[in-house]
mmCIF file of C-alpha atoms in Angstrom:
data_model
loop_
_atom_site.group_PDB
_atom_site.id
_atom_site.type_symbol
_atom_site.label_atom_id
_atom_site.label_comp_id
_atom_site.label_asym_id
_atom_site.label_seq_id
_atom_site.Cartn_x
_atom_site.Cartn_y
_atom_site.Cartn_z
ATOM 1 C CA UNK A 167 74.409 138.764 104.949
ATOM 2 C CA UNK A 168 76.135 142.110 104.062
ATOM 3 C CA UNK A 169 80.429 142.140 104.194
ATOM 4 C CA UNK A 170 80.509 145.159 107.242
ATOM 5 C CA UNK A 171 78.321 142.815 109.065
ATOM 6 C CA UNK A 172 80.438 139.579 108.516
ATOM 7 C CA UNK A 173 83.531 141.201 109.732
ATOM 8 C CA UNK A 174 81.479 142.533 112.857
ATOM 9 C CA UNK A 175 80.516 138.795 113.226
ATOM 10 C CA UNK A 176 84.189 137.538 113.137
ATOM 11 C CA UNK A 177 85.374 140.409 115.093
ATOM 12 C CA UNK A 178 87.728 141.262 112.347
ATOM 13 C CA UNK A 179 88.667 144.514 110.180
ATOM 14 C CA UNK A 180 88.498 144.476 106.370
ATOM 15 C CA UNK A 181 92.416 145.906 106.443
ATOM 16 C CA UNK A 182 93.389 142.306 107.744
ATOM 17 C CA UNK A 183 95.456 139.751 106.109
ATOM 18 C CA UNK A 184 93.271 136.028 105.312
ATOM 19 C CA UNK A 185 95.318 134.453 107.879
ATOM 20 C CA UNK A 186 94.790 137.184 110.696
ATOM 21 C CA UNK A 187 90.823 136.315 109.709
ATOM 22 C CA UNK A 188 91.162 132.595 109.986
ATOM 23 C CA UNK A 189 92.691 133.358 113.449
ATOM 24 C CA UNK A 190 89.585 135.286 114.161
ATOM 25 C CA UNK A 191 87.351 132.699 112.988
ATOM 26 C CA UNK A 192 88.618 130.057 114.815
ATOM 27 C CA UNK A 193 88.426 132.143 118.268
ATOM 28 C CA UNK A 194 84.928 133.131 117.956
ATOM 29 C CA UNK A 195 83.769 129.322 116.424
ATOM 30 C CA UNK A 196 85.426 128.395 120.060
ATOM 31 C CA UNK A 197 83.362 130.668 122.027
ATOM 32 C CA UNK A 198 80.388 130.039 120.051
ATOM 33 C CA UNK A 199 80.324 126.505 119.264
ATOM 34 C CA UNK A 200 77.809 124.185 121.005
ATOM 35 C CA UNK A 201 79.819 121.911 122.137
ATOM 36 C CA UNK A 202 81.744 124.420 124.656
ATOM 37 C CA UNK A 203 77.930 125.797 125.241
ATOM 38 C CA UNK A 204 75.619 122.677 125.854
ATOM 39 C CA UNK A 205 73.318 124.857 127.750
ATOM 40 C CA UNK A 206 72.867 127.817 125.140
ATOM 41 C CA UNK A 207 70.117 127.070 122.758
ATOM 42 C CA UNK A 208 70.990 129.409 120.403
ATOM 43 C CA UNK A 209 74.528 128.336 119.963
ATOM 44 C CA UNK A 210 73.713 126.030 116.694
ATOM 45 C CA UNK A 211 72.536 129.216 115.221
ATOM 46 C CA UNK A 212 75.228 131.679 116.506
ATOM 47 C CA UNK A 213 77.376 128.805 114.885
ATOM 48 C CA UNK A 214 75.722 128.534 111.636
ATOM 49 C CA UNK A 215 76.443 132.273 111.237
ATOM 50 C CA UNK A 216 79.632 132.489 112.339
ATOM 51 C CA UNK A 217 80.353 130.184 109.711
ATOM 52 C CA UNK A 218 78.198 131.686 106.860
ATOM 53 C CA UNK A 219 79.743 134.957 107.744
ATOM 54 C CA UNK A 220 83.507 132.992 107.353
ATOM 55 C CA UNK A 221 82.259 131.821 104.081
ATOM 56 C CA UNK A 222 81.277 135.255 102.544
ATOM 57 C CA UNK A 223 84.022 136.949 104.295
ATOM 58 C CA UNK A 224 86.646 134.053 102.075
ATOM 59 C CA UNK A 225 84.670 134.801 98.916
ATOM 60 C CA UNK A 226 84.566 138.568 98.378
ATOM 61 C CA UNK A 227 88.755 137.860 99.691
ATOM 62 C CA UNK A 228 89.275 135.205 96.994
ATOM 63 C CA UNK A 229 87.479 137.317 93.824
ATOM 64 C CA UNK A 230 89.030 141.223 95.175
ATOM 65 C CA UNK A 231 91.660 142.451 93.019
ATOM 66 C CA UNK A 232 95.578 141.493 94.496
ATOM 67 C CA UNK A 233 98.400 142.995 93.554
ATOM 68 C CA UNK A 234 101.612 140.696 92.979
ATOM 69 C CA UNK A 235 101.786 139.462 96.913
ATOM 70 C CA UNK A 236 98.767 137.824 98.087
ATOM 71 C CA UNK A 237 99.963 138.654 101.433
ATOM 72 C CA UNK A 238 99.437 142.038 101.767
ATOM 73 C CA UNK A 239 96.516 143.693 103.807
ATOM 74 C CA UNK A 240 93.340 145.049 102.153
ATOM 75 C CA UNK A 241 94.071 148.908 103.121
ATOM 76 C CA UNK A 242 97.982 148.462 101.310
ATOM 77 C CA UNK A 243 96.133 147.253 98.105
ATOM 78 C CA UNK A 244 93.900 150.378 98.186
ATOM 79 C CA UNK A 245 96.746 153.152 98.622
ATOM 80 C CA UNK A 246 98.985 150.777 95.879
ATOM 81 C CA UNK A 247 96.216 151.344 93.077
ATOM 82 C CA UNK A 248 97.171 153.688 91.873
ATOM 83 C CA UNK A 249 100.566 153.043 91.996
ATOM 84 C CA UNK A 250 100.146 150.202 90.402
ATOM 85 C CA UNK A 251 97.994 151.953 87.570
ATOM 86 C CA UNK A 252 100.870 154.084 86.798
ATOM 87 C CA UNK A 253 103.666 151.421 87.040
ATOM 88 C CA UNK A 254 102.470 148.271 85.826
ATOM 89 C CA UNK A 255 105.721 146.634 85.060
ATOM 90 C CA UNK A 256 106.409 145.381 88.388
ATOM 91 C CA UNK A 257 103.939 142.617 88.158
ATOM 92 C CA UNK A 258 105.118 142.226 84.761
ATOM 93 C CA UNK A 259 108.567 142.238 85.611
ATOM 94 C CA UNK A 260 108.051 139.976 88.609
ATOM 95 C CA UNK A 261 106.393 137.125 86.201
ATOM 96 C CA UNK A 262 109.378 137.799 83.485
ATOM 97 C CA UNK A 263 111.491 136.804 86.377
ATOM 98 C CA UNK A 264 109.816 133.375 87.238
ATOM 99 C CA UNK A 265 109.194 132.619 83.545
ATOM 100 C CA UNK A 266 113.184 133.135 82.859
ATOM 101 C CA UNK A 267 113.769 131.049 85.613
ATOM 102 C CA UNK A 268 112.129 128.224 84.917
ATOM 103 C CA UNK A 269 113.110 128.540 81.188
ATOM 104 C CA UNK A 270 116.962 128.823 82.114
ATOM 105 C CA UNK A 271 116.008 125.602 84.692
ATOM 106 C CA UNK A 272 114.285 124.066 81.407
ATOM 107 C CA UNK A 273 117.679 124.847 78.905
ATOM 108 C CA UNK A 274 119.784 123.112 81.965
ATOM 109 C CA UNK A 275 118.819 120.209 82.092
ATOM 110 C CA UNK A 276 117.993 119.408 78.205
ATOM 111 C CA UNK A 277 121.611 120.475 77.590
ATOM 112 C CA UNK A 278 122.744 118.385 80.663
ATOM 113 C CA UNK A 279 120.793 115.100 79.159
ATOM 114 C CA UNK A 280 122.136 116.099 75.695
ATOM 115 C CA UNK A 281 126.044 116.260 76.737
ATOM 116 C CA UNK A 282 125.428 112.653 78.598
ATOM 117 C CA UNK A 283 123.653 111.023 75.415
ATOM 118 C CA UNK A 284 126.063 112.210 72.700
ATOM 119 C CA UNK A 285 129.457 112.536 74.954
ATOM 120 C CA UNK A 286 131.573 109.793 73.664
ATOM 121 C CA UNK A 287 132.797 108.924 77.288
ATOM 122 C CA UNK A 288 128.910 107.664 77.969
ATOM 123 C CA UNK A 289 127.246 108.944 81.179
ATOM 124 C CA UNK A 290 129.617 108.865 84.150
ATOM 125 C CA UNK A 291 126.924 106.692 86.557
ATOM 126 C CA UNK A 292 127.519 103.937 83.607
ATOM 127 C CA UNK A 293 129.560 100.598 84.736
ATOM 128 C CA UNK A 294 132.332 99.397 82.975
ATOM 129 C CA UNK A 295 132.790 95.919 83.620
ATOM 130 C CA UNK A 296 136.153 95.634 82.758
ATOM 131 C CA UNK A 297 136.797 96.834 85.717
ATOM 132 C CA UNK A 298 135.194 94.390 87.907
ATOM 133 C CA UNK A 299 137.624 92.282 89.737
ATOM 134 C CA UNK A 300 136.708 88.467 89.824
ATOM 135 C CA UNK A 301 138.539 86.455 92.546
ATOM 136 C CA UNK A 302 138.651 82.404 93.011
ATOM 137 C CA UNK A 303 137.053 80.213 95.413
ATOM 138 C CA UNK A 304 139.154 79.098 98.736
ATOM 139 C CA UNK A 305 140.584 76.180 97.881
ATOM 140 C CA UNK A 306 140.780 74.055 101.251
ATOM 141 C CA UNK A 307 144.313 73.253 102.810
ATOM 142 C CA UNK A 308 145.095 69.514 103.334
ATOM 143 C CA UNK A 309 145.926 69.239 106.902
ATOM 144 C CA UNK A 310 149.409 67.704 107.638
ATOM 145 C CA UNK A 311 148.798 65.487 110.891
ATOM 146 C CA UNK A 312 145.890 64.504 111.928
ATOM 147 C CA UNK A 313 146.422 63.629 115.883
ATOM 148 C CA UNK A 314 144.130 60.708 117.333
ATOM 149 C CA UNK A 315 140.679 63.162 117.832
ATOM 150 C CA UNK A 316 139.287 63.221 114.149
ATOM 151 C CA UNK A 317 135.980 61.975 116.181
ATOM 152 C CA UNK A 318 135.389 64.826 117.957
ATOM 153 C CA UNK A 319 133.974 67.985 117.316
ATOM 154 C CA UNK A 320 136.569 70.296 117.674
ATOM 155 C CA UNK A 321 138.893 68.897 114.855
ATOM 156 C CA UNK A 322 136.271 69.001 112.621
ATOM 157 C CA UNK A 323 135.890 73.099 113.751
ATOM 158 C CA UNK A 324 139.635 73.266 113.400
ATOM 159 C CA UNK A 325 139.378 72.156 109.495
ATOM 160 C CA UNK A 326 136.256 74.451 109.022
ATOM 161 C CA UNK A 327 138.484 77.131 110.578
ATOM 162 C CA UNK A 328 141.238 76.352 107.930
ATOM 163 C CA UNK A 329 139.135 76.547 104.746
ATOM 164 C CA UNK A 330 136.891 79.328 105.970
ATOM 165 C CA UNK A 331 139.162 81.257 108.222
ATOM 166 C CA UNK A 332 136.993 81.138 110.770
ATOM 167 C CA UNK A 333 137.434 81.513 114.994
ATOM 168 C CA UNK A 334 140.209 81.824 115.979
ATOM 169 C CA UNK A 335 139.483 80.431 119.698
ATOM 170 C CA UNK A 336 138.410 77.141 118.767
ATOM 171 C CA UNK A 337 141.495 76.681 116.598
ATOM 172 C CA UNK A 338 143.480 77.435 119.615
ATOM 173 C CA UNK A 339 141.573 75.165 121.589
ATOM 174 C CA UNK A 340 142.009 72.194 118.769
ATOM 175 C CA UNK A 341 146.395 72.966 118.908
ATOM 176 C CA UNK A 342 145.941 72.962 122.617
ATOM 177 C CA UNK A 343 144.546 69.032 122.308
ATOM 178 C CA UNK A 344 146.890 68.345 119.449
ATOM 179 C CA UNK A 345 149.847 69.754 121.950
ATOM 180 C CA UNK A 346 148.559 67.471 124.495
ATOM 181 C CA UNK A 347 148.076 64.334 122.432
ATOM 182 C CA UNK A 348 151.216 64.629 121.132
ATOM 183 C CA UNK A 349 152.891 65.039 125.388
ATOM 184 C CA UNK A 350 151.121 62.050 125.968
ATOM 185 C CA UNK A 351 152.413 60.356 123.294
ATOM 186 C CA UNK A 352 155.448 61.141 123.959
ATOM 187 C CA UNK A 353 155.409 60.099 127.751
ATOM 188 C CA UNK A 354 153.883 56.645 126.749
ATOM 189 C CA UNK A 355 155.888 56.429 124.085
ATOM 190 C CA UNK A 356 153.375 55.474 121.670
ATOM 191 C CA UNK A 357 154.959 56.124 117.780
ATOM 192 C CA UNK A 358 151.725 55.720 116.342
ATOM 193 C CA UNK A 359 149.820 59.045 117.571
#
């Protein structure tokens, strides 16, 4: 299949970029696809021809000589051929600048790694075990006065509160129960409470 005929099938021009040709191929494919035209008996053949034309154009675009930038059009490439023949340093300079950048990054990485390994301090991220703070376990405090409610769950939670510094509301409830028991003992005159 001739290249000019391929461009006509795609609805594209030779000076278009690859992305523009791809867009034209997709538009044409949507118009001739058998799923879009189920009653057309030639839709399968047109789709096959369109796909073959697209592959031919892409093959030509990938093998054609390109300047430094791959996104330039074919017409722009043809206009720049004589200028590139006169000044080949343009492509060489861009490749050399990329190489210099990569070498700079590699040298910097090697320098940082050697600096970390050979410094007397050691790397900054190394943990210092002497700086770890050790804490003692929490001691249970002795309960000085226990009212006559030791069998209830409130007193159990009060002891738990004193050892683990838990719920304040529960402790207030236990204190209130203790005060009530002490007041009852004072009224009745019971000295054992």
